[in-house]
Amino acid sequence: MIGIIGAGAFGTALAVALGTGGRQVRLWARDAAQVQAMQESRRNDGVLPGVLLPENVSIHAEIADVCGGQALLLAVPMQSLGALLDQWPQIDARQPLVACCKGVDLSSLRGPVALIEERRAGATAAILTGPSFAADIAKGLPTALTLATTGDGAALQDLLSTQTLRLYRTNDVRGAELGGALKNVIAIAAGTVIGAGLGDSARAALMTRGYAEMVRLAEALGARAETLAGLSGFGDLVLTCTSSQSRNFRFGHALGRGEAFDATITVEGVATARAVMRLAEGMGVDMPVTAMVDALASGRIALNDAIGQLMRRPLKQE
């Protein structure tokens, strides 16, 4: 049995993919009314309209019901992960704990795996990350992801792979965490460029320079550059900087157009930009794109001023 905590779009999509792949899946949702509705309709139309849950996926209101299996996937937003682990002691080290979120925790400046290891001593902690939209996974479209864990990871890789979900594993946990976190920041910047009408050439330049600072910070924190060149870094960056399915891209697009954005939608890149700037400044790592995203998202700078500051930076070798 595979347990999944979090019946948002990504948690539900993973339940569909794993259930379709023949796994027994138990999915937990916080809201009892949502649980009942999903049990009756076999759908989660609020986040994945029209997608049916396989019969071997059960929906639960009690968190203990989904714990203790072969693996437990934690499909909650990054800024909620610490609170989840603090609130529910039933989430323990009996099974591997796999984070399915991207970002840096604002209070501790830790990534998902480090946060799990801090709260659950002795647990096998991992992160599942990479270029993926929930709708694509739920439809059974081919998707490749990175599974990063400090252990061997082969058994977990086999357990979570299906005919439509292909996992590659790595032991560079820090690199996989940072790739998934930092690309959200650059996606906001890319959306801002397009929303402001600055064109595809500017977006390509922004993505390239953004990727350079992703690698710069990752290496400073002990990650491997080749990890950032893989699915969890470059692959995810391309996806989220070029598609309106990305919430971070849509947020940036609204920012570029000077429009309000739906406050009920989680945009991980905003908090990540703030947390990453605290990390980067403490280490003396130059991250101009991230700095501008943080300043724009917090309203500390106007868009034209941000563009001007980036374009007026000293000329240098690439």
Tab-separated table of C-alpha atoms in Angstrom:
chain	number	residue	atom	x	y	z
A	1	MET	CA	0.000	0.000	0.000
A	2	ILE	CA	1.127	3.539	-0.821
A	3	GLY	CA	-0.253	6.389	1.273
A	4	ILE	CA	-0.639	9.923	-0.023
A	5	ILE	CA	-1.227	12.894	2.258
A	6	GLY	CA	-2.817	15.794	0.420
A	7	ALA	CA	-5.691	15.588	-2.069
A	8	GLY	CA	-4.755	18.643	-4.070
A	9	ALA	CA	-4.112	18.413	-7.798
A	10	PHE	CA	-0.677	16.772	-7.532
A	11	GLY	CA	-1.556	14.334	-4.750
A	12	THR	CA	-4.700	13.278	-6.590
A	13	ALA	CA	-2.833	12.922	-9.875
A	14	LEU	CA	-0.213	10.689	-8.244
A	15	ALA	CA	-3.013	8.589	-6.749
A	16	VAL	CA	-4.540	8.161	-10.208
A	17	ALA	CA	-1.205	7.274	-11.848
A	18	LEU	CA	-0.151	4.817	-9.147
A	19	GLY	CA	-3.626	3.302	-8.908
A	20	THR	CA	-3.794	2.864	-12.668
A	21	GLY	CA	-0.363	1.256	-12.433
A	22	GLY	CA	-1.811	-1.442	-10.162
A	23	ARG	CA	-0.771	-0.100	-6.755
A	24	GLN	CA	-3.106	-0.024	-3.771
A	25	VAL	CA	-3.316	3.659	-2.833
A	26	ARG	CA	-4.835	5.419	0.166
A	27	LEU	CA	-5.371	9.155	-0.258
A	28	TRP	CA	-5.952	11.505	2.698
A	29	ALA	CA	-7.832	14.783	2.471
A	30	ARG	CA	-8.122	17.236	5.358
A	31	ASP	CA	-11.728	18.255	4.631
A	32	ALA	CA	-14.320	15.625	5.629
A	33	ALA	CA	-16.847	16.979	3.137
A	34	GLN	CA	-14.302	16.637	0.348
A	35	VAL	CA	-13.583	13.060	1.409
A	36	GLN	CA	-17.264	12.154	1.270
A	37	ALA	CA	-17.746	13.830	-2.098
A	38	MET	CA	-14.729	12.018	-3.556
A	39	GLN	CA	-15.867	8.699	-2.129
A	40	GLU	CA	-19.288	9.101	-3.730
A	41	SER	CA	-18.267	10.537	-7.104
A	42	ARG	CA	-14.834	8.878	-7.494
A	43	ARG	CA	-13.599	12.276	-8.725
A	44	ASN	CA	-11.891	15.389	-7.413
A	45	ASP	CA	-13.442	17.894	-9.767
A	46	GLY	CA	-12.294	20.891	-7.744
A	47	VAL	CA	-8.692	20.335	-8.874
A	48	LEU	CA	-8.820	17.713	-11.664
A	49	PRO	CA	-12.159	17.988	-13.482
A	50	GLY	CA	-13.358	14.856	-15.252
A	51	VAL	CA	-10.623	12.523	-13.932
A	52	LEU	CA	-11.891	9.273	-12.410
A	53	LEU	CA	-10.130	7.666	-9.466
A	54	PRO	CA	-9.279	3.976	-10.024
A	55	GLU	CA	-11.114	1.493	-7.804
A	56	ASN	CA	-7.904	0.590	-5.958
A	57	VAL	CA	-7.602	4.190	-4.705
A	58	SER	CA	-9.439	4.759	-1.420
A	59	ILE	CA	-10.076	8.176	0.146
A	60	HIS	CA	-9.717	8.724	3.893
A	61	ALA	CA	-10.426	11.401	6.491
A	62	GLU	CA	-8.224	9.794	9.193
A	63	ILE	CA	-4.516	10.313	8.637
A	64	ALA	CA	-3.614	7.097	10.483
A	65	ASP	CA	-5.430	5.141	7.760
A	66	VAL	CA	-2.871	6.100	5.117
A	67	CYS	CA	0.268	5.576	7.240
A	68	GLY	CA	2.343	2.429	7.682
A	69	GLY	CA	2.466	1.178	4.096
A	70	GLN	CA	5.364	0.750	1.684
A	71	ALA	CA	5.766	4.520	1.280
A	72	LEU	CA	4.038	7.725	2.343
A	73	LEU	CA	3.943	10.627	-0.119
A	74	LEU	CA	3.611	14.086	1.418
A	75	ALA	CA	1.831	16.106	-1.286
A	76	VAL	CA	1.357	19.403	0.558
A	77	PRO	CA	2.756	22.885	-0.166
A	78	MET	CA	6.321	23.465	1.012
A	79	GLN	CA	5.328	26.108	3.553
A	80	SER	CA	2.823	23.648	5.091
A	81	LEU	CA	5.178	20.671	5.379
A	82	GLY	CA	6.702	21.566	8.739
A	83	ALA	CA	3.292	22.185	10.313
A	84	LEU	CA	2.009	18.887	8.913
A	85	LEU	CA	4.866	16.953	10.528
A	86	ASP	CA	4.435	18.819	13.807
A	87	GLN	CA	0.676	18.266	13.918
A	88	TRP	CA	0.483	14.582	13.024
A	89	PRO	CA	2.760	12.193	14.976
A	90	GLN	CA	1.147	9.312	13.040
A	91	ILE	CA	3.491	10.299	10.198
A	92	ASP	CA	6.477	8.332	11.451
A	93	ALA	CA	9.527	6.426	10.260
A	94	ARG	CA	7.745	3.118	9.633
A	95	GLN	CA	7.788	3.798	5.900
A	96	PRO	CA	9.838	6.015	3.562
A	97	LEU	CA	8.566	9.612	3.652
A	98	VAL	CA	8.594	11.174	0.190
A	99	ALA	CA	8.162	14.935	-0.150
A	100	CYS	CA	6.174	15.960	-3.222
A	101	CYS	CA	6.668	19.707	-2.913
A	102	LYS	CA	9.164	22.277	-4.135
A	103	GLY	CA	10.621	25.173	-2.221
A	104	VAL	CA	12.602	26.344	0.778
A	105	ASP	CA	10.982	26.577	4.215
A	106	LEU	CA	10.821	30.225	5.241
A	107	SER	CA	11.305	29.674	8.962
A	108	SER	CA	14.227	27.209	8.841
A	109	LEU	CA	15.640	27.802	5.320
A	110	ARG	CA	15.614	24.013	4.875
A	111	GLY	CA	14.509	21.974	1.880
A	112	PRO	CA	11.812	19.269	2.141
A	113	VAL	CA	14.125	16.324	2.843
A	114	ALA	CA	16.108	18.192	5.482
A	115	LEU	CA	12.834	19.246	7.105
A	116	ILE	CA	11.621	15.636	7.240
A	117	GLU	CA	14.941	14.408	8.658
A	118	GLU	CA	14.846	17.133	11.302
A	119	ARG	CA	11.293	16.263	12.405
A	120	ARG	CA	11.530	12.448	11.992
A	121	ALA	CA	14.898	11.152	13.123
A	122	GLY	CA	15.828	7.885	11.450
A	123	ALA	CA	13.253	8.160	8.674
A	124	THR	CA	14.114	7.293	5.082
A	125	ALA	CA	13.400	10.694	3.514
A	126	ALA	CA	13.185	11.416	-0.204
A	127	ILE	CA	11.860	13.981	-2.650
A	128	LEU	CA	9.932	13.381	-5.872
A	129	THR	CA	10.428	16.316	-8.213
A	130	GLY	CA	10.811	17.283	-11.844
A	131	PRO	CA	8.893	18.599	-14.866
A	132	SER	CA	5.269	17.619	-14.319
A	133	PHE	CA	1.802	19.081	-14.416
A	134	ALA	CA	-0.843	17.278	-12.398
A	135	ALA	CA	-3.267	17.222	-15.322
A	136	ASP	CA	-0.723	15.447	-17.541
A	137	ILE	CA	0.029	12.812	-14.901
A	138	ALA	CA	-3.669	12.198	-14.248
A	139	LYS	CA	-4.364	11.764	-17.980
A	140	GLY	CA	-1.664	9.097	-18.198
A	141	LEU	CA	0.625	11.185	-20.399
A	142	PRO	CA	4.299	10.140	-20.299
A	143	THR	CA	6.110	11.912	-17.449
A	144	ALA	CA	9.668	11.564	-16.128
A	145	LEU	CA	10.628	12.658	-12.614
A	146	THR	CA	13.628	12.622	-10.283
A	147	LEU	CA	13.576	10.654	-7.029
A	148	ALA	CA	16.292	11.914	-4.706
A	149	THR	CA	17.221	10.145	-1.479
A	150	THR	CA	20.366	9.693	0.576
A	151	GLY	CA	19.838	5.914	0.609
A	152	ASP	CA	19.970	3.463	-2.277
A	153	GLY	CA	16.464	4.324	-3.454
A	154	ALA	CA	16.168	1.461	-5.959
A	155	ALA	CA	13.204	-0.237	-4.250
A	156	LEU	CA	11.389	3.076	-3.867
A	157	GLN	CA	12.102	3.944	-7.494
A	158	ASP	CA	10.578	0.651	-8.591
A	159	LEU	CA	7.550	1.068	-6.320
A	160	LEU	CA	6.674	4.536	-7.629
A	161	SER	CA	7.351	3.944	-11.321
A	162	THR	CA	4.545	2.951	-13.692
A	163	GLN	CA	4.105	2.583	-17.447
A	164	THR	CA	3.440	6.319	-17.711
A	165	LEU	CA	5.515	7.596	-14.780
A	166	ARG	CA	9.264	7.057	-15.212
A	167	LEU	CA	11.545	7.836	-12.264
A	168	TYR	CA	15.273	8.501	-12.340
A	169	ARG	CA	17.066	8.387	-8.999
A	170	THR	CA	19.922	10.415	-7.548
A	171	ASN	CA	21.628	10.772	-4.185
A	172	ASP	CA	22.187	14.506	-4.722
A	173	VAL	CA	19.239	15.483	-2.553
A	174	ARG	CA	20.326	19.105	-2.188
A	175	GLY	CA	20.619	19.524	-5.957
A	176	ALA	CA	17.188	18.014	-6.620
A	177	GLU	CA	15.607	20.150	-3.892
A	178	LEU	CA	17.171	23.365	-5.161
A	179	GLY	CA	16.391	22.681	-8.805
A	180	GLY	CA	12.700	22.269	-8.047
A	181	ALA	CA	12.624	25.257	-5.716
A	182	LEU	CA	14.596	27.776	-7.749
A	183	LYS	CA	12.905	27.106	-11.079
A	184	ASN	CA	9.650	28.432	-9.566
A	185	VAL	CA	11.339	31.773	-8.955
A	186	ILE	CA	12.640	31.956	-12.509
A	187	ALA	CA	9.190	30.958	-13.817
A	188	ILE	CA	7.710	34.013	-12.090
A	189	ALA	CA	10.328	36.148	-13.823
A	190	ALA	CA	9.595	34.518	-17.189
A	191	GLY	CA	5.878	35.104	-16.772
A	192	THR	CA	6.563	38.733	-15.882
A	193	VAL	CA	8.606	39.182	-19.059
A	194	ILE	CA	5.818	37.814	-21.252
A	195	GLY	CA	3.071	39.621	-19.343
A	196	ALA	CA	4.909	42.913	-19.779
A	197	GLY	CA	5.201	42.304	-23.540
A	198	LEU	CA	9.001	42.113	-23.546
A	199	GLY	CA	9.054	39.190	-25.988
A	200	ASP	CA	10.371	35.656	-26.342
A	201	SER	CA	13.974	36.766	-26.849
A	202	ALA	CA	13.933	38.432	-23.445
A	203	ARG	CA	12.368	35.325	-21.919
A	204	ALA	CA	15.120	33.117	-23.381
A	205	ALA	CA	17.790	35.415	-21.969
A	206	LEU	CA	16.040	35.509	-18.612
A	207	MET	CA	15.788	31.703	-18.454
A	208	THR	CA	19.461	31.318	-19.336
A	209	ARG	CA	20.741	33.814	-16.790
A	210	GLY	CA	18.270	32.495	-14.238
A	211	TYR	CA	19.598	28.983	-14.748
A	212	ALA	CA	23.153	30.299	-14.222
A	213	GLU	CA	22.231	31.652	-10.792
A	214	MET	CA	20.377	28.451	-9.913
A	215	VAL	CA	23.601	26.522	-10.517
A	216	ARG	CA	25.676	29.147	-8.703
A	217	LEU	CA	23.679	28.839	-5.486
A	218	ALA	CA	23.371	25.062	-5.725
A	219	GLU	CA	27.133	24.592	-6.038
A	220	ALA	CA	27.731	27.004	-3.160
A	221	LEU	CA	25.477	24.800	-1.029
A	222	GLY	CA	27.302	21.603	-1.989
A	223	ALA	CA	25.063	20.327	-4.801
A	224	ARG	CA	26.322	18.996	-8.124
A	225	ALA	CA	25.915	21.113	-11.259
A	226	GLU	CA	24.951	18.046	-13.301
A	227	THR	CA	21.899	17.520	-11.093
A	228	LEU	CA	20.672	20.998	-12.027
A	229	ALA	CA	21.174	20.055	-15.693
A	230	GLY	CA	18.720	17.156	-15.260
A	231	LEU	CA	14.981	16.763	-14.873
A	232	SER	CA	14.774	18.382	-11.441
A	233	GLY	CA	16.518	21.544	-12.644
A	234	PHE	CA	16.722	22.370	-16.340
A	235	GLY	CA	13.818	20.110	-17.297
A	236	ASP	CA	11.479	21.666	-14.752
A	237	LEU	CA	12.728	25.154	-15.627
A	238	VAL	CA	11.820	24.738	-19.306
A	239	LEU	CA	8.340	23.456	-18.463
A	240	THR	CA	7.366	26.131	-15.974
A	241	CYS	CA	8.847	29.061	-17.906
A	242	THR	CA	6.965	28.237	-21.103
A	243	SER	CA	3.469	27.115	-20.084
A	244	SER	CA	0.475	28.902	-18.627
A	245	GLN	CA	-0.333	25.691	-16.744
A	246	SER	CA	2.365	26.807	-14.302
A	247	ARG	CA	0.925	28.778	-11.384
A	248	ASN	CA	4.242	30.576	-10.946
A	249	PHE	CA	4.298	31.592	-14.611
A	250	ARG	CA	0.669	32.793	-14.410
A	251	PHE	CA	1.454	34.798	-11.280
A	252	GLY	CA	4.396	36.456	-13.052
A	253	HIS	CA	2.247	37.094	-16.129
A	254	ALA	CA	-0.301	38.926	-13.977
A	255	LEU	CA	2.538	40.851	-12.324
A	256	GLY	CA	3.853	41.900	-15.734
A	257	ARG	CA	0.418	43.088	-16.820
A	258	GLY	CA	-0.214	44.900	-13.555
A	259	GLU	CA	-3.212	42.682	-12.761
A	260	ALA	CA	-4.359	41.109	-9.507
A	261	PHE	CA	-3.801	37.369	-9.033
A	262	ASP	CA	-6.116	34.924	-7.266
A	263	ALA	CA	-4.933	34.943	-3.653
A	264	THR	CA	-6.333	31.443	-3.041
A	265	ILE	CA	-3.797	29.873	-5.446
A	266	THR	CA	-0.514	28.731	-3.891
A	267	VAL	CA	2.478	30.291	-5.661
A	268	GLU	CA	5.510	28.581	-4.136
A	269	GLY	CA	8.017	30.792	-5.934
A	270	VAL	CA	7.088	33.895	-3.926
A	271	ALA	CA	8.063	32.437	-0.550
A	272	THR	CA	11.007	30.628	-2.139
A	273	ALA	CA	12.410	33.864	-3.547
A	274	ARG	CA	12.277	35.433	-0.086
A	275	ALA	CA	13.926	32.422	1.580
A	276	VAL	CA	16.575	32.048	-1.132
A	277	MET	CA	17.597	35.685	-0.877
A	278	ARG	CA	18.239	35.179	2.837
A	279	LEU	CA	20.413	32.181	1.970
A	280	ALA	CA	22.230	33.885	-0.903
A	281	GLU	CA	22.957	37.101	0.978
A	282	GLY	CA	24.347	35.147	3.918
A	283	MET	CA	26.721	33.303	1.585
A	284	GLY	CA	27.620	36.193	-0.701
A	285	VAL	CA	26.073	34.550	-3.797
A	286	ASP	CA	24.934	36.965	-6.529
A	287	MET	CA	21.332	36.221	-7.621
A	288	PRO	CA	20.006	39.280	-9.497
A	289	VAL	CA	16.955	37.611	-11.077
A	290	THR	CA	15.819	36.128	-7.771
A	291	ALA	CA	16.378	39.480	-6.049
A	292	MET	CA	14.171	41.258	-8.603
A	293	VAL	CA	11.419	38.629	-8.279
A	294	ASP	CA	11.457	39.020	-4.508
A	295	ALA	CA	11.333	42.809	-4.770
A	296	LEU	CA	8.551	42.776	-7.396
A	297	ALA	CA	6.395	40.229	-5.589
A	298	SER	CA	6.648	42.164	-2.322
A	299	GLY	CA	5.906	45.496	-4.027
A	300	ARG	CA	9.264	47.024	-3.106
A	301	ILE	CA	10.079	47.944	-6.708
A	302	ALA	CA	8.158	48.872	-9.854
A	303	LEU	CA	8.448	46.693	-12.954
A	304	ASN	CA	10.180	49.303	-15.130
A	305	ASP	CA	12.728	49.962	-12.377
A	306	ALA	CA	13.419	46.219	-12.028
A	307	ILE	CA	13.988	45.860	-15.781
A	308	GLY	CA	16.244	48.901	-15.812
A	309	GLN	CA	18.350	47.644	-12.923
A	310	LEU	CA	18.886	44.260	-14.587
A	311	MET	CA	19.804	45.804	-17.957
A	312	ARG	CA	22.215	48.299	-16.365
A	313	ARG	CA	24.225	45.686	-14.484
A	314	PRO	CA	27.975	45.802	-15.282
A	315	LEU	CA	28.937	44.029	-18.487
A	316	LYS	CA	30.923	40.821	-17.996
A	317	GLN	CA	31.946	37.529	-19.545
A	318	GLU	CA	29.270	34.828	-19.712
